[in-house]
Short mmCIF file of C-alpha atoms in Angstrom, two decimals:
data_model
loop_
_atom_site.label_atom_id
_atom_site.label_comp_id
_atom_site.label_asym_id
_atom_site.label_seq_id
_atom_site.Cartn_x
_atom_site.Cartn_y
_atom_site.Cartn_z
CA UNK R 133 27.58 -57.03 -5.28
CA UNK R 134 26.29 -60.31 -6.46
CA UNK R 135 23.87 -62.19 -4.87
CA UNK R 136 22.90 -65.62 -4.74
CA UNK R 137 19.48 -66.71 -4.71
CA UNK R 138 17.75 -67.76 -1.27
CA UNK R 139 14.84 -69.52 -2.03
CA UNK R 140 11.99 -69.76 0.84
CA UNK R 141 9.38 -71.26 -0.81
CA UNK R 142 8.96 -72.42 -5.18
CA UNK R 143 8.15 -69.61 -6.31
CA UNK R 144 9.65 -67.42 -3.35
CA UNK R 145 12.62 -65.65 -3.57
CA UNK R 146 13.94 -63.65 -0.28
CA UNK R 147 17.17 -61.10 -0.67
CA UNK R 148 16.33 -59.59 2.21
CA UNK R 149 18.70 -58.03 4.98
CA UNK R 150 21.96 -58.18 2.47
CA UNK R 151 22.99 -54.84 2.50
CA UNK R 152 22.56 -54.61 -1.23
CA UNK R 153 23.27 -51.36 -3.08
CA UNK R 154 22.52 -53.01 -6.39
CA UNK R 155 20.69 -55.89 -7.41
CA UNK R 156 23.38 -58.14 -9.63
CA UNK R 157 21.73 -61.37 -10.89
CA UNK R 158 24.28 -63.38 -12.46
CA UNK R 159 24.17 -65.86 -9.70
CA UNK R 160 19.87 -66.57 -10.55
CA UNK R 161 19.68 -69.01 -13.21
CA UNK R 162 16.93 -68.00 -16.09
CA UNK R 163 14.81 -70.74 -14.87
CA UNK R 164 14.43 -69.11 -11.44
CA UNK R 165 13.81 -65.83 -12.58
CA UNK R 166 11.25 -67.04 -14.50
CA UNK R 167 9.61 -69.23 -11.76
CA UNK R 168 9.48 -66.18 -9.53
CA UNK R 169 6.45 -64.59 -8.42
CA UNK R 170 7.28 -63.11 -4.99
CA UNK R 171 10.54 -61.08 -4.36
CA UNK R 172 11.47 -59.75 -0.72
CA UNK R 173 14.13 -57.23 -1.38
CA UNK R 174 13.26 -55.51 2.26
CA UNK R 175 15.89 -53.82 4.82
CA UNK R 176 18.73 -53.50 2.11
CA UNK R 177 20.18 -50.13 1.19
CA UNK R 178 18.80 -49.34 -2.22
CA UNK R 179 17.91 -46.05 -3.25
CA UNK R 180 16.53 -46.68 -6.31
CA UNK R 181 14.54 -49.43 -7.28
CA UNK R 182 17.17 -51.71 -9.40
CA UNK R 183 16.26 -52.19 -13.03
CA UNK R 184 17.25 -55.63 -12.81
CA UNK R 185 13.83 -56.54 -11.45
CA UNK R 186 12.23 -56.55 -14.29
CA UNK R 187 13.79 -59.41 -15.26
CA UNK R 188 11.34 -61.61 -13.20
CA UNK R 189 8.72 -61.36 -15.86
CA UNK R 190 6.27 -63.42 -13.74
CA UNK R 191 6.18 -61.45 -10.42
CA UNK R 192 3.34 -60.89 -9.22
CA UNK R 193 4.63 -59.65 -5.39
CA UNK R 194 7.21 -57.64 -4.71
CA UNK R 195 8.37 -55.91 -1.03
CA UNK R 196 10.84 -53.42 -1.06
CA UNK R 197 10.05 -52.25 2.22
CA UNK R 198 12.48 -50.21 4.31
CA UNK R 199 15.53 -49.20 2.38
CA UNK R 200 16.46 -45.77 1.37
CA UNK R 201 14.37 -45.53 -1.49
CA UNK R 202 13.38 -42.35 -3.06
CA UNK R 203 12.75 -43.39 -6.86
CA UNK R 204 11.01 -46.32 -8.73
CA UNK R 205 12.61 -46.68 -11.88
CA UNK R 206 10.25 -47.48 -15.16
CA UNK R 207 11.89 -50.59 -15.75
CA UNK R 208 9.04 -51.48 -13.07
CA UNK R 209 6.32 -50.85 -15.68
CA UNK R 210 8.22 -54.24 -17.38
CA UNK R 211 6.15 -56.28 -14.65
CA UNK R 212 2.96 -56.41 -16.56
CA UNK R 213 1.62 -59.34 -14.01
CA UNK R 214 2.97 -57.34 -11.05
CA UNK R 215 -0.29 -57.02 -8.65
CA UNK R 216 1.34 -56.03 -5.53
CA UNK R 217 3.81 -53.57 -4.55
CA UNK R 218 4.95 -52.80 -0.92
CA UNK R 219 7.26 -49.99 -0.49
CA UNK R 220 7.07 -49.29 3.07
CA UNK R 221 9.17 -46.51 5.25
CA UNK R 222 11.76 -45.30 2.41
CA UNK R 223 11.81 -42.14 1.11
CA UNK R 224 9.62 -41.93 -1.62
CA UNK R 225 7.84 -38.52 -2.85
CA UNK R 226 5.55 -37.34 -5.44
CA UNK R 227 8.18 -37.33 -7.96
CA UNK R 228 9.46 -40.42 -7.24
CA UNK R 229 7.07 -42.33 -9.77
CA UNK R 230 7.20 -42.71 -12.91
CA UNK R 231 5.07 -41.08 -15.47
CA UNK R 232 3.02 -44.17 -16.52
CA UNK R 233 2.59 -46.03 -13.45
CA UNK R 234 -0.88 -45.69 -13.42
CA UNK R 235 -0.53 -47.95 -15.98
CA UNK R 236 -0.02 -51.18 -14.16
CA UNK R 237 -2.59 -53.88 -13.16
CA UNK R 238 -1.79 -53.25 -9.26
CA UNK R 239 -4.18 -54.39 -6.80
CA UNK R 240 -2.63 -53.63 -3.61
CA UNK R 241 -0.54 -51.00 -3.16
CA UNK R 242 1.39 -50.12 0.03
CA UNK R 243 3.14 -46.87 0.24
CA UNK R 244 3.10 -46.26 3.90
CA UNK R 245 5.59 -44.39 5.90
CA UNK R 246 7.47 -42.38 3.22
CA UNK R 247 7.28 -38.72 2.40
CA UNK R 248 4.04 -37.68 0.41
CA UNK R 249 2.46 -34.72 1.11
CA UNK R 250 -0.16 -35.96 -1.56
CA UNK R 251 -1.68 -38.78 -3.04
CA UNK R 252 -0.04 -39.42 -6.24
CA UNK R 253 -2.11 -38.50 -9.61
CA UNK R 254 -0.48 -41.98 -10.98
CA UNK R 255 -1.87 -43.62 -7.85
CA UNK R 256 -5.26 -42.32 -8.66
CA UNK R 257 -5.44 -43.87 -12.34
CA UNK R 258 -4.66 -47.48 -10.57
CA UNK R 259 -7.82 -49.07 -12.27
CA UNK R 260 -7.68 -52.35 -10.92
CA UNK R 261 -6.50 -51.03 -7.52
CA UNK R 262 -8.49 -53.01 -4.33
CA UNK R 263 -5.79 -51.71 -1.39
CA UNK R 264 -4.78 -48.53 -1.16
CA UNK R 265 -2.39 -47.78 1.56
CA UNK R 266 -0.66 -44.19 2.75
CA UNK R 267 -0.42 -43.91 6.53
CA UNK R 268 2.11 -42.07 8.14
CA UNK R 269 3.06 -39.99 5.07
CA UNK R 270 2.64 -36.25 5.23
CA UNK R 271 -0.49 -35.82 3.43
CA UNK R 272 -2.85 -32.80 4.43
CA UNK R 273 -5.99 -33.29 2.17
CA UNK R 274 -7.69 -35.98 -0.07
CA UNK R 275 -7.69 -35.86 -3.41
CA UNK R 276 -11.66 -35.46 -4.63
CA UNK R 277 -10.19 -38.03 -7.69
CA UNK R 278 -10.20 -41.14 -5.26
CA UNK R 279 -13.39 -41.70 -6.46
CA UNK R 280 -11.98 -42.71 -9.69
CA UNK R 281 -10.62 -45.66 -7.62
CA UNK R 282 -13.92 -47.63 -8.34
CA UNK R 283 -12.18 -50.97 -7.27
CA UNK R 284 -10.93 -50.20 -3.93
CA UNK R 285 -12.05 -51.86 -0.90
CA UNK R 286 -9.36 -50.60 1.59
CA UNK R 287 -8.46 -47.31 1.82
CA UNK R 288 -5.58 -46.41 4.91
CA UNK R 289 -4.54 -43.17 5.27
CA UNK R 290 -4.09 -42.94 9.08
CA UNK R 291 -1.09 -41.23 11.01
CA UNK R 292 -0.83 -37.85 8.19
CA UNK R 293 -2.43 -34.49 8.68
CA UNK R 294 -5.46 -34.41 6.65
CA UNK R 295 -7.99 -31.85 7.70
CA UNK R 296 -11.29 -32.77 5.95
CA UNK R 297 -13.31 -35.80 3.89
CA UNK R 298 -14.37 -35.07 0.78
CA UNK R 299 -17.62 -35.95 -0.25
CA UNK R 300 -16.54 -37.81 -3.29
CA UNK R 301 -14.96 -40.49 -1.31
CA UNK R 302 -18.56 -41.62 -0.64
CA UNK R 303 -18.48 -42.86 -4.17
CA UNK R 304 -16.75 -46.01 -4.00
CA UNK R 305 -18.95 -48.62 -4.35
CA UNK R 306 -16.81 -51.11 -2.84
CA UNK R 307 -15.12 -49.83 -0.26
CA UNK R 308 -15.17 -52.03 3.33
CA UNK R 309 -12.62 -50.46 5.44
CA UNK R 310 -11.96 -46.99 5.98
CA UNK R 311 -8.67 -45.95 8.52
CA UNK R 312 -8.89 -42.20 9.06
CA UNK R 313 -7.24 -42.31 12.23
CA UNK R 314 -4.63 -39.92 13.70
CA UNK R 315 -5.28 -36.99 11.94
CA UNK R 316 -6.64 -33.88 12.56
CA UNK R 317 -10.47 -34.34 10.89
CA UNK R 318 -12.83 -31.99 12.81
CA UNK R 319 -16.21 -33.34 10.62
CA UNK R 320 -17.90 -36.47 9.02
CA UNK R 321 -19.31 -35.55 5.33
CA UNK R 322 -22.78 -37.10 5.76
CA UNK R 323 -22.39 -38.31 2.43
CA UNK R 324 -20.23 -41.48 3.98
CA UNK R 325 -23.64 -42.96 4.59
CA UNK R 326 -23.30 -44.24 0.93
CA UNK R 327 -20.78 -46.33 1.83
CA UNK R 328 -23.07 -49.44 1.54
CA UNK R 329 -20.39 -51.74 1.72
CA UNK R 330 -18.35 -50.00 4.76
CA UNK R 331 -17.83 -52.99 7.43
CA UNK R 332 -14.88 -50.89 9.58
CA UNK R 333 -13.94 -47.19 10.10
CA UNK R 334 -11.59 -46.16 11.99
CA UNK R 335 -11.68 -42.39 13.41
CA UNK R 336 -9.89 -42.58 16.24
CA UNK R 337 -7.37 -39.61 17.27
CA UNK R 338 -9.05 -36.81 15.28
CA UNK R 339 -10.86 -33.96 16.73
CA UNK R 340 -14.63 -34.72 15.78
CA UNK R 341 -16.58 -33.56 18.50
CA UNK R 342 -19.71 -35.43 16.71
CA UNK R 343 -20.70 -37.76 14.34
CA UNK R 344 -23.62 -36.98 11.90
CA UNK R 345 -26.84 -39.19 12.53
CA UNK R 346 -27.16 -40.65 8.68
CA UNK R 347 -23.76 -42.61 9.53
CA UNK R 348 -26.64 -44.78 11.47
CA UNK R 349 -27.86 -45.74 7.69
CA UNK R 350 -24.46 -47.67 7.49
CA UNK R 351 -26.22 -51.01 7.93
CA UNK R 352 -22.85 -52.95 7.21
CA UNK R 353 -20.76 -51.26 10.03
CA UNK R 354 -19.00 -53.72 12.25
CA UNK R 355 -16.48 -51.70 13.76
CA UNK R 356 -16.87 -48.01 14.10
CA UNK R 357 -13.24 -46.57 16.36
CA UNK R 358 -13.42 -43.10 17.72
CA UNK R 359 -11.30 -43.21 20.75
CA UNK R 360 -8.95 -39.99 21.19
CA UNK R 361 -12.09 -37.70 19.80
CA UNK R 362 -13.74 -34.87 22.00
CA UNK R 363 -16.84 -36.35 21.26
CA UNK R 364 -19.80 -35.25 22.74
CA UNK R 365 -21.22 -37.66 25.52
CA UNK R 366 -24.93 -37.13 24.93
CA UNK R 367 -24.86 -38.06 21.07
CA UNK R 368 -27.17 -37.27 18.87
CA UNK R 369 -30.37 -39.17 18.69
CA UNK R 370 -32.02 -40.74 15.69
CA UNK R 371 -35.63 -40.21 16.74
CA UNK R 372 -37.42 -41.37 13.19
CA UNK R 373 -40.45 -42.60 14.29
CA UNK R 374 -43.48 -44.56 12.68
CA UNK R 375 -46.94 -43.65 14.27
CA UNK R 376 -47.86 -47.55 15.43
CA UNK R 377 -50.79 -48.95 14.23
CA UNK R 378 -54.14 -49.49 15.71
CA UNK R 379 -53.15 -53.40 15.92
CA UNK R 380 -49.96 -52.30 17.79
CA UNK R 381 -51.64 -50.07 20.19
CA UNK R 382 -54.19 -52.82 20.84
CA UNK R 383 -51.31 -55.16 21.55
CA UNK R 384 -49.74 -52.37 23.58
CA UNK R 385 -52.70 -52.24 25.92
CA UNK R 386 -53.14 -55.96 26.23
CA UNK R 387 -49.67 -56.31 27.12
CA UNK R 388 -48.80 -53.60 29.47
CA UNK R 389 -51.84 -54.18 31.16
CA UNK R 390 -51.39 -57.65 31.68
CA UNK R 391 -55.08 -58.20 30.01
CA UNK R 392 -55.77 -61.98 30.19
CA UNK R 393 -56.48 -63.88 26.73
CA UNK R 394 -56.29 -67.61 25.46
CA UNK R 395 -56.20 -69.00 22.32
CA UNK R 396 -59.56 -69.83 22.49
CA UNK R 397 -60.51 -65.91 22.77
CA UNK R 398 -58.66 -64.74 19.38
CA UNK R 399 -57.90 -65.99 16.36
CA UNK R 400 -54.50 -67.85 15.87
CA UNK R 401 -52.52 -64.88 13.46
CA UNK R 402 -53.22 -62.31 16.81
CA UNK R 403 -52.38 -64.77 19.52
CA UNK R 404 -49.17 -64.90 17.52
CA UNK R 405 -48.55 -61.57 16.80
CA UNK R 406 -49.04 -60.81 20.58
CA UNK R 407 -46.15 -63.38 21.53
CA UNK R 408 -43.47 -61.26 19.54
CA UNK R 409 -44.24 -58.16 21.80
CA UNK R 410 -40.77 -56.40 23.13
CA UNK R 411 -40.38 -55.47 26.30
CA UNK R 412 -39.12 -51.44 26.05
CA UNK R 413 -35.08 -51.54 27.56
CA UNK R 414 -35.97 -48.55 29.85
CA UNK R 415 -36.58 -50.48 32.96
CA UNK R 416 -38.59 -46.99 34.63
CA UNK R 417 -40.75 -47.85 31.56
CA UNK R 418 -42.59 -50.93 31.48
CA UNK R 419 -44.08 -50.60 27.74
CA UNK R 420 -43.79 -52.72 24.99
CA UNK R 421 -43.63 -52.47 21.08
CA UNK R 422 -43.82 -54.69 18.23
CA UNK R 423 -43.42 -52.54 14.93
CA UNK R 424 -43.07 -49.27 16.02
CA UNK R 425 -39.97 -48.65 17.65
CA UNK R 426 -37.31 -45.65 18.12
CA UNK R 427 -33.96 -46.14 17.51
CA UNK R 428 -31.55 -44.46 20.39
CA UNK R 429 -27.72 -43.65 21.25
CA UNK R 430 -26.71 -45.06 25.06
CA UNK R 431 -23.41 -43.98 26.09
CA UNK R 432 -22.10 -46.78 28.40
CA UNK R 433 -19.38 -47.69 30.25
CA UNK R 434 -16.81 -50.30 28.68
CA UNK R 435 -13.94 -51.62 31.14
CA UNK R 436 -14.04 -48.20 32.99
CA UNK R 437 -11.75 -47.18 29.98
CA UNK R 438 -13.98 -46.45 27.49
CA UNK R 439 -17.81 -44.93 26.69
CA UNK R 440 -19.08 -47.12 23.81
CA UNK R 441 -22.68 -45.82 22.49
CA UNK R 442 -25.07 -48.59 21.89
CA UNK R 443 -28.66 -48.73 19.89
CA UNK R 444 -31.34 -48.99 22.02
CA UNK R 445 -34.64 -49.51 20.67
CA UNK R 446 -37.55 -47.80 22.45
CA UNK R 447 -40.99 -47.94 22.85
CA UNK R 448 -41.62 -44.11 22.10
CA UNK R 449 -39.76 -40.89 21.52
CA UNK R 450 -41.20 -40.07 25.18
CA UNK R 451 -39.43 -42.65 26.56
CA UNK R 452 -36.13 -41.48 27.56
CA UNK R 453 -33.26 -43.94 28.86
CA UNK R 454 -32.13 -43.11 31.75
CA UNK R 455 -28.52 -42.68 31.07
CA UNK R 456 -29.56 -39.96 28.99
CA UNK R 457 -29.67 -37.94 32.15
CA UNK R 458 -26.89 -39.40 33.94
CA UNK R 459 -24.41 -40.83 31.97
CA UNK R 460 -22.04 -41.59 34.79
CA UNK R 461 -24.67 -43.56 37.00
CA UNK R 462 -23.31 -47.16 37.62
CA UNK R 463 -26.79 -48.34 37.41
CA UNK R 464 -27.06 -47.53 33.49
CA UNK R 465 -24.09 -50.06 33.15
CA UNK R 466 -26.42 -52.59 34.82
CA UNK R 467 -29.18 -51.51 32.64
CA UNK R 468 -27.62 -52.39 29.68
CA UNK R 469 -26.71 -55.53 30.40
CA UNK R 470 -30.31 -56.22 31.36
CA UNK R 471 -31.30 -55.61 28.12
CA UNK R 472 -31.54 -58.70 25.71
CA UNK R 473 -28.47 -58.57 22.70
CA UNK R 474 -30.68 -59.24 19.90
CA UNK R 475 -32.38 -55.66 20.43
CA UNK R 476 -28.64 -54.20 20.63
CA UNK R 477 -26.70 -53.53 17.91
CA UNK R 478 -23.25 -51.67 18.33
CA UNK R 479 -22.54 -49.03 17.05
CA UNK R 480 -18.90 -48.26 18.67
CA UNK R 481 -16.10 -50.54 19.14
CA UNK R 482 -12.78 -49.64 20.50
#
């Protein structure tokens, strides 16, 4: 079937929803082929990637989602400038890719909603890949060779049948977004704490009953989604504690016992130090701290729907937050809002 060009932009050619089974470009000018950088072939009837796409020599973006695509021909290797390939919701599997697919310069690859039972070996050879999406397939494992994708920033593997996470996943220095939701994962390897660039970790709807305490060292983490897991409500506590210095002990005594002092009684540096005292968030404690504190995870209700663990800073290991003994108490929710926001770090959102 011949097609006529339907351009939505100077460098965009949209041939979607035309019921195409083949791609004949007789009505597309040579100049248009050279200028096209984005090509949309979605919602047609292709079972094989048309060889004629190779005529778009400057193509950088190709979307051939929602066809009956079962095979990607070797002609795609001629698209040397292609950076993004989207082939969602097709019938692709391990035998669908050309042997040398891994030599391409792809930066974004989306194979979600296909029939892959394992991550194609060719995908693990894409050295420039920054984003890999294989959600909604039939994956059971994550290969250790995933560590070869050293440029990867986003990895989406949600909606599969993955049961374990290989520790090699921690060897991705630029990984910022990791989506492993809707799988059968039972534990998180502590090595994931080495993902120092990780900002978002989606683990909801798995089989997790606990998290390793090492996850608290993910200092860049802004979102940790855990809903739909049989997590133990009494979350792991990180009780790492540096004993207070003599200066801090003296300062604590002065502040907690309300010992009066004036700027004329003490050197200026000590007055400024005493002004830095932070009140312990445990309302039954009444203590203060300066530099030495204990990080403590507390679960609180959120909109009556989710249990959010929030990071508290307590004055000592002996100071127990009341919510740890009665996690369902309504009073605890009130206590949580009385804690200054700058003394608390969200560990779980969602």
